[in-house]
Structure formats: C-alpha cells, structure tokens
Amino acid sequence: MNTPQASPADIRRWQQYLADERAEASVYRDLAARREGEEKAILLALAEAEGRHEAHWLALLGDQADKPRHASLNSRFLGFLARNFGSVFVLALAQRAEGRSPYATDPHATPAMAADEQIHEEVVRGLATRGRARLSGTFRAAVFGANDGLVSNLSLVMGMAATGVDSQVVLFSGVAGLLAGALSMGAGEYVSVRSQRELLEASRPTQITLDAAPRLDLEHNELVLVYLARGMSREAAEHRAAERMGRFSCDCDPSLSLQPETPETTNEHEEIGTAWGAASSSFCFFASGALIPILPFLFGMSGFGALALAVVLVGLVLLGTGAVVGLLSGTSPLSRALRQLLIGLGAAGATYLLGLLFGATIG
C-alpha cells in the first residue's frame, strides 16, 4: 500500500528507516545468540519489536520496498560489533541509537513506534548497566591508570625538557616516573578497593539474629532494636522479630528486612571489583600510558621533535580513552574524547611553562 502523497524524499527516508530497522533487529538477535536466560529473552523481544516497525515501513513503501538502501554507518558498525564481539560496548551504542530515534518528530511514524523507541532506550540502558556493573571496578582502575600514566609522565617529560637538560636525562626521568607511578598506582588501588570492600562488609547484617533468637528474653526483646537500627518502622520491626522468635509459622514478608538473612551465593560488591584486579589493572595501564611519552626518546629522538611527537602520541591515546569512556557511559564519545584531551594537554602545558620558568631561574 504505497501512499499516493509520498514525495521522493519521503520514499528515501522510509527506505532508510526500513534498512535501519532490519539492521537493529539483526543486532539484537546476534546479541541474543551470545546470552542465556532472561537477557536472551529480552533481546529477542527487542528484535521482535523492531520487526513490527519494519512491517510499518514495508506497508507504506509498497512496491518501493523492493529498492533497498544500505543501513546507516552506525547501524552497520553495531552489527559488526554484535557479530564479532557481543560486548557491553554494543549495548552502550545501541542505547544512544535508540535515544536518537527520529520517530517522535516524523509524521509518518505512529505514536506507538515513537513510544517503543523511548522504552527500548530504557531497556537497553538496563541491559548495558548490567555489563557496566560487571566491569566497572577493573575498568575504572584501567582508565584512570592509563590516563594518569599518560598525563603525569608527559608532564614530567615536558617539564624536564623545558629546563634544557640533555635528552638522556629526560628519558631516564620518564622511565623513573613510569616505574614509580605504576607501583604507586597499583599499591594505592589495592589499598583503596580492599578498604572499601572491608567497610561495606563490616556494614552488612550478619546471621546472628537467627542464632540468638531462640535464647532471647521474650519480655525484653532486643531483636526489635536490630531491625529498628536497620531502618525498619517499629511495626515492621516488631513483626519481623516475632517471626524470628517463632511466634508465626511463616516468614510472612521477607522484604521487610533490608538484608535478607540467607547465606550469600553471589559475589558481593561486584561493581567495586577485587583489590588484586584493580591493582594489577592500574599498574599495567599506568605503565602502558606512561610509556607513550618516552617512546620518541627510547628510539633515539631528541630535542623539540621528540617532544612534539610525544605530545601527538599522547593526544591520540587521550582521545581514544575519552571516546571509550563516552561509549560505555552512553554519552557522546566525541565530547568525552575532547574533554580528556584538553585536560591532559592542559596539565602537561602548565608543567612545561613551569619547567621553562625553573630553567630560566637556574640559568
């Protein structure tokens, strides 16, 4: 059923929508093939919804649907990642794609389709959040480690070079900065994450209420105080205590407890990461980042040429790390990349100016 009033521009736009809907459905199916259980079912449901949108554009296009267009570059890139990697990066990109849907302003898209796209963004955001939670602890240490290595060692190298010292001194200073910084970052991350996990574990309710309940004085039931301290209302605390004392035959409302009193079967504090994982990531990524500014000096370059190349190399990597952060956070990769670049080069430039001042003073 081709629409008689459709202009050539309308036809082209609908053909593009059709191609993109097919590509997005394929992305969700490819991701579902790598998942199990609930996540798989959610992704297949999203693919089915994209199929409904595809049917809408097919009906509008009629015989014009036989002239397919290529999906957008973004949709094809998503498809490539979904087929070959199936990572949280794909979900983060899909979240942005759903959020930029043009259906809300297109008169030929139904209100239900525009609402679907808004809901899809939230569904994909939820799925992406699960993936972010699984890697956020180690990823945080890795990104900050690499960024600190890049910026601190570039600043050190530029500051030393600005004083006018020999290139060998600049190189040795950069190597020393790499080793000292990587060891410091690794140790600091280990202590930080370990301490945070210990603090959270110390705050977790224990199973003592189950063990002590049978021996409590019924007239002075301090078990109520336990639940009051956990944030329950007095009514809920008294009811919960009565359950634990055996005065009710059922655990009538487990949701009343802020922390279920059952043995833990999952890895707690998953988003924080492990101390050793954070420490090793920080060490390796700081060292990798700190290596970049000294590469020109390692390969025998010297003077302004070595310094300029170091700045270019660090700038490119800063753009890359910023873009990755933007992708995972569901925001603009370009804005995060530029922010990372400006902050990093700004810090290095300030150190260079201080080095010039210091060198002039010594001279």
Coordinates of C-alpha atoms in Angstrom, one line a residue:
M1 CA 0.0 0.0 0.0
N2 CA 2.1 2.8 -1.3
T3 CA 1.0 6.3 -0.1
P4 CA 0.0 8.5 -3.2
Q5 CA 1.1 11.7 -1.5
A6 CA 4.6 10.4 -0.7
S7 CA 7.3 12.5 -2.1
P8 CA 10.6 11.1 -3.4
A9 CA 12.2 12.4 -0.2
D10 CA 9.6 10.5 1.9
I11 CA 10.3 7.3 0.0
R12 CA 14.1 7.6 0.5
R13 CA 13.6 8.3 4.2
W14 CA 11.2 5.4 4.7
Q15 CA 13.7 3.1 2.8
Q16 CA 16.4 4.3 5.2
Y17 CA 14.2 3.6 8.2
L18 CA 13.4 0.1 6.8
A19 CA 17.1 -0.7 6.4
D20 CA 18.0 0.6 9.8
E21 CA 15.1 -1.4 11.5
R22 CA 16.3 -4.6 9.8
A23 CA 19.9 -3.9 10.9
E24 CA 18.9 -3.1 14.5
A25 CA 16.8 -6.3 14.7
S26 CA 19.8 -8.2 13.5
V27 CA 22.0 -6.6 16.2
Y28 CA 19.6 -7.7 18.9
R29 CA 19.4 -11.3 17.5
D30 CA 23.2 -11.5 17.3
L31 CA 23.5 -10.3 20.9
A32 CA 20.8 -12.8 22.0
A33 CA 22.8 -15.6 20.5
R34 CA 25.6 -14.8 23.0
R35 CA 23.3 -14.6 26.0
E36 CA 21.2 -17.0 28.0
G37 CA 18.1 -16.9 30.2
E38 CA 16.4 -13.6 30.8
E39 CA 18.8 -11.4 28.9
K40 CA 18.4 -13.6 25.8
A41 CA 14.6 -13.3 26.0
I42 CA 14.7 -9.5 26.4
L43 CA 17.0 -9.1 23.4
L44 CA 14.7 -11.3 21.2
A45 CA 11.7 -9.3 22.3
L46 CA 13.5 -6.1 21.2
A47 CA 14.3 -7.8 17.8
E48 CA 10.6 -8.7 17.5
A49 CA 9.6 -5.1 18.2
E50 CA 11.9 -3.8 15.5
G51 CA 10.2 -6.3 13.2
R52 CA 6.9 -4.6 13.9
H53 CA 8.4 -1.3 12.9
E54 CA 9.9 -2.9 9.8
A55 CA 6.4 -4.1 8.8
H56 CA 5.1 -0.5 9.1
W57 CA 7.6 0.9 6.7
L58 CA 7.1 -2.1 4.3
A59 CA 3.4 -1.3 4.2
L60 CA 4.0 2.4 3.5
L61 CA 6.6 1.7 0.8
G62 CA 4.6 -1.0 -1.1
D63 CA 6.5 -1.8 -4.3
Q64 CA 9.1 0.8 -3.4
A65 CA 10.4 -1.6 -0.7
D66 CA 12.0 -3.7 -3.5
K67 CA 14.6 -1.0 -3.8
P68 CA 16.5 -1.4 -0.6
R69 CA 19.1 1.0 0.8
H70 CA 22.1 0.4 2.9
A71 CA 21.7 0.7 6.7
S72 CA 23.3 3.7 8.3
L73 CA 27.0 3.5 9.1
N74 CA 26.2 3.4 12.8
S75 CA 23.8 0.5 12.4
R76 CA 26.4 -1.4 10.3
F77 CA 29.1 -0.7 12.8
L78 CA 26.8 -2.0 15.6
G79 CA 26.1 -5.1 13.6
F80 CA 29.8 -5.8 13.1
L81 CA 30.5 -5.5 16.8
A82 CA 27.5 -7.6 17.8
R83 CA 28.5 -10.4 15.4
N84 CA 32.2 -10.4 16.4
F85 CA 32.3 -9.3 20.0
G86 CA 28.9 -9.0 21.6
S87 CA 30.2 -6.8 24.3
V88 CA 28.8 -4.0 26.6
F89 CA 30.1 -1.5 24.0
V90 CA 27.4 -2.7 21.6
L91 CA 24.7 -2.2 24.2
A92 CA 26.0 1.3 25.0
L93 CA 26.0 2.3 21.4
A94 CA 22.5 0.8 20.9
Q95 CA 21.3 2.8 23.9
R96 CA 22.5 6.0 22.1
A97 CA 20.9 4.9 18.8
E98 CA 17.5 4.2 20.4
G99 CA 17.7 7.6 22.2
R100 CA 18.2 9.4 18.9
S101 CA 15.3 7.9 17.1
P102 CA 13.6 10.4 14.7
Y103 CA 10.1 8.8 15.1
A104 CA 8.9 11.3 17.6
T105 CA 9.0 14.1 15.0
D106 CA 8.2 12.1 11.9
P107 CA 4.5 12.4 11.0
H108 CA 4.6 9.0 9.2
A109 CA 5.7 7.1 12.3
T110 CA 2.9 6.1 14.7
P111 CA 2.9 7.4 18.3
A112 CA 3.3 3.8 19.4
M113 CA 6.5 3.4 17.4
A114 CA 7.9 6.6 19.0
A115 CA 7.0 5.3 22.4
D116 CA 8.6 1.9 21.6
E117 CA 11.9 3.6 20.8
Q118 CA 11.8 5.5 24.1
I119 CA 11.1 2.3 26.0
H120 CA 13.8 0.5 24.1
E121 CA 16.3 3.0 25.2
E122 CA 15.5 2.3 28.8
V123 CA 15.5 -1.5 28.2
V124 CA 18.9 -1.3 26.6
R125 CA 20.1 1.0 29.3
G126 CA 19.2 -1.6 31.9
L127 CA 21.0 -4.4 29.9
A128 CA 24.0 -2.1 29.5
T129 CA 24.0 -1.3 33.2
R130 CA 24.4 -5.0 34.0
G131 CA 27.5 -5.1 31.8
R132 CA 28.9 -1.9 33.2
A133 CA 28.5 -3.2 36.7
R134 CA 30.4 -6.4 35.8
L135 CA 33.5 -4.4 34.6
S136 CA 33.2 -1.1 36.3
G137 CA 35.7 -1.8 39.2
T138 CA 38.5 -3.0 37.0
F139 CA 37.6 -0.7 34.1
R140 CA 37.7 2.3 36.4
A141 CA 41.2 1.4 37.6
A142 CA 42.3 0.7 34.0
V143 CA 41.0 4.0 32.5
F144 CA 42.3 6.1 35.4
G145 CA 45.6 4.3 35.4
A146 CA 46.2 4.8 31.7
N147 CA 45.1 8.4 31.9
D148 CA 47.3 9.2 34.9
G149 CA 50.2 7.5 33.2
L150 CA 49.8 9.5 30.0
V151 CA 49.3 12.8 31.7
S152 CA 51.8 12.6 34.6
N153 CA 54.6 11.2 32.5
L154 CA 54.0 13.6 29.6
S155 CA 54.0 16.4 32.2
L156 CA 57.3 15.1 33.7
V157 CA 58.9 14.7 30.3
M158 CA 57.8 18.2 29.2
G159 CA 58.8 19.8 32.4
M160 CA 62.3 18.3 32.3
A161 CA 62.8 19.1 28.6
A162 CA 61.8 22.7 29.2
T163 CA 64.6 23.1 31.7
G164 CA 67.1 22.4 28.9
V165 CA 68.6 19.2 30.3
D166 CA 70.0 16.5 28.0
S167 CA 67.6 14.2 26.2
Q168 CA 69.1 11.2 28.1
V169 CA 68.2 12.9 31.4
V170 CA 64.7 13.4 30.1
L171 CA 64.5 9.7 29.1
F172 CA 65.8 8.4 32.5
S173 CA 63.4 10.8 34.3
G174 CA 60.5 9.4 32.2
V175 CA 61.5 5.8 33.0
A176 CA 61.7 6.6 36.7
G177 CA 58.3 8.3 36.5
L178 CA 56.8 5.2 34.8
L179 CA 58.1 2.8 37.4
A180 CA 57.4 5.0 40.5
G181 CA 53.9 5.9 39.2
A182 CA 52.9 2.4 38.2
L183 CA 54.0 0.9 41.6
S184 CA 52.3 3.7 43.4
M185 CA 49.0 3.4 41.4
G186 CA 48.9 -0.4 41.9
A187 CA 49.5 -0.1 45.6
G188 CA 47.1 2.7 46.0
E189 CA 44.3 0.9 44.1
Y190 CA 44.8 -2.3 46.2
V191 CA 44.5 -0.4 49.5
S192 CA 41.6 1.7 48.2
V193 CA 39.5 -1.2 46.9
R194 CA 40.4 -3.5 49.8
S195 CA 39.5 -0.9 52.3
Q196 CA 36.2 -0.1 50.6
R197 CA 35.2 -3.8 50.5
E198 CA 36.1 -4.2 54.2
L199 CA 34.0 -1.2 55.1
L200 CA 31.0 -2.5 53.2
E201 CA 31.4 -6.0 54.6
A202 CA 31.5 -4.5 58.1
S203 CA 28.2 -2.8 57.5
R204 CA 26.4 -5.9 56.2
P205 CA 24.0 -7.5 58.7
T206 CA 25.1 -10.9 60.0
Q207 CA 23.2 -14.1 60.7
I208 CA 23.4 -13.6 64.4
T209 CA 19.7 -12.9 64.7
L210 CA 18.9 -16.4 63.5
D211 CA 21.3 -18.0 66.1
A212 CA 20.4 -15.8 69.1
A213 CA 16.6 -15.6 68.6
P214 CA 15.7 -18.8 70.4
R215 CA 17.5 -17.7 73.6
L216 CA 16.2 -14.1 73.8
D217 CA 14.1 -12.8 76.7
L218 CA 10.6 -12.5 75.4
E219 CA 9.8 -9.7 77.8
H220 CA 12.8 -7.6 76.7
N221 CA 13.2 -8.5 73.1
E222 CA 16.2 -6.6 71.8
L223 CA 15.8 -8.2 68.4
V224 CA 13.4 -5.4 67.7
L225 CA 16.3 -3.0 68.2
V226 CA 18.3 -4.8 65.5
Y227 CA 15.6 -4.2 62.9
L228 CA 15.0 -0.6 64.0
A229 CA 18.7 0.0 63.5
R230 CA 18.4 -1.4 60.0
G231 CA 15.8 1.3 59.2
M232 CA 12.5 -0.5 59.7
S233 CA 9.4 1.1 61.2
R234 CA 8.6 -0.1 64.7
E235 CA 5.6 -2.1 63.4
A236 CA 7.7 -3.8 60.8
A237 CA 10.5 -4.4 63.3
E238 CA 8.2 -6.0 65.9
H239 CA 6.6 -8.2 63.2
R240 CA 9.9 -9.3 61.9
A241 CA 11.2 -10.1 65.4
A242 CA 8.0 -12.1 66.1
E243 CA 8.7 -14.2 63.0
R244 CA 12.3 -14.8 64.1
M245 CA 11.1 -15.8 67.6
G246 CA 8.9 -18.4 66.1
R247 CA 5.6 -16.8 67.0
F248 CA 4.5 -17.0 63.4
S249 CA 4.6 -20.2 61.4
C250 CA 5.8 -18.4 58.2
D251 CA 8.3 -15.8 57.1
C252 CA 5.4 -13.7 56.1
D253 CA 7.2 -10.7 54.5
P254 CA 10.9 -11.2 53.7
S255 CA 11.0 -7.8 52.0
L256 CA 10.8 -6.2 55.4
S257 CA 14.4 -7.0 56.0
L258 CA 16.9 -4.6 54.5
Q259 CA 19.3 -7.5 54.1
P260 CA 17.8 -11.0 53.6
E261 CA 19.1 -13.3 56.3
T262 CA 20.2 -16.1 54.0
P263 CA 23.7 -17.2 53.0
E264 CA 25.2 -15.2 50.2
T265 CA 25.5 -17.1 47.0
T266 CA 26.7 -14.2 44.7
N267 CA 29.8 -12.2 44.6
E268 CA 29.1 -9.1 46.8
H269 CA 30.2 -5.6 45.8
E270 CA 30.7 -6.7 42.2
E271 CA 30.7 -3.1 41.0
I272 CA 33.8 -2.3 43.2
G273 CA 35.9 -5.1 41.7
T274 CA 38.6 -7.1 43.5
A275 CA 41.6 -5.5 45.1
W276 CA 44.1 -7.5 43.1
G277 CA 42.2 -6.9 39.9
A278 CA 42.1 -3.2 40.4
A279 CA 45.8 -3.1 41.5
S280 CA 47.0 -5.1 38.5
S281 CA 44.9 -3.2 36.0
S282 CA 46.1 0.1 37.5
F283 CA 49.8 -1.0 37.4
C284 CA 49.6 -2.3 33.8
F285 CA 47.6 0.5 32.4
F286 CA 49.6 3.2 34.1
A287 CA 52.8 1.7 32.8
S288 CA 51.3 1.4 29.3
G289 CA 50.2 5.0 29.4
A290 CA 53.4 6.3 30.9
L291 CA 55.4 4.5 28.2
I292 CA 53.8 6.6 25.4
P293 CA 55.5 9.9 26.2
I294 CA 59.0 8.4 26.3
L295 CA 58.8 6.3 23.1
P296 CA 60.4 9.0 20.9
F297 CA 63.3 9.3 23.4
L298 CA 63.6 5.5 23.5
F299 CA 64.0 5.4 19.8
G300 CA 66.8 7.9 19.8
M301 CA 65.0 11.1 19.0
S302 CA 65.9 14.3 20.9
G303 CA 65.0 18.0 21.3
F304 CA 61.8 19.6 20.2
G305 CA 61.0 16.9 17.6
A306 CA 60.9 14.2 20.3
L307 CA 58.8 16.4 22.5
A308 CA 56.3 17.3 19.7
L309 CA 55.9 13.6 18.7
A310 CA 55.3 12.7 22.4
V311 CA 52.6 15.3 22.6
V312 CA 50.9 14.0 19.4
L313 CA 51.1 10.3 20.5
V314 CA 49.7 11.1 24.0
G315 CA 46.9 13.3 22.4
L316 CA 45.8 10.4 20.2
V317 CA 45.6 8.0 23.1
L318 CA 43.8 10.5 25.3
L319 CA 41.2 10.9 22.5
G320 CA 40.9 7.1 22.4
T321 CA 40.4 6.6 26.2
G322 CA 38.0 9.5 26.3
A323 CA 35.9 8.0 23.5
V324 CA 35.8 4.7 25.2
V325 CA 34.5 6.3 28.4
G326 CA 31.9 8.1 26.4
L327 CA 30.8 4.9 24.7
L328 CA 30.4 3.0 27.9
S329 CA 28.6 5.8 29.7
G330 CA 26.1 6.1 26.9
T331 CA 27.2 9.7 26.2
S332 CA 28.9 11.4 23.2
P333 CA 32.3 9.8 22.5
L334 CA 33.5 13.0 20.8
S335 CA 32.8 15.3 23.8
R336 CA 34.4 12.9 26.3
A337 CA 37.4 12.5 24.0
L338 CA 37.9 16.3 23.6
R339 CA 37.4 16.7 27.4
Q340 CA 40.1 14.1 28.1
L341 CA 42.4 15.7 25.5
L342 CA 42.0 19.3 26.9
I343 CA 42.5 18.3 30.5
G344 CA 45.6 16.1 29.7
L345 CA 47.4 18.6 27.5
G346 CA 46.4 21.4 29.7
A347 CA 48.2 19.8 32.7
A348 CA 51.2 19.0 30.5
G349 CA 51.4 22.5 29.1
A350 CA 51.3 24.0 32.6
T351 CA 54.2 21.8 33.7
Y352 CA 56.1 22.8 30.6
L353 CA 55.7 26.5 31.4
L354 CA 56.9 25.8 35.0
G355 CA 59.9 24.0 33.6
L356 CA 60.7 27.0 31.4
L357 CA 60.5 29.2 34.4
F358 CA 62.6 26.9 36.6
G359 CA 65.2 26.5 33.8
A360 CA 65.4 30.3 33.4
T361 CA 65.8 30.8 37.1
I362 CA 68.6 28.2 37.4
G363 CA 70.3 29.6 34.3

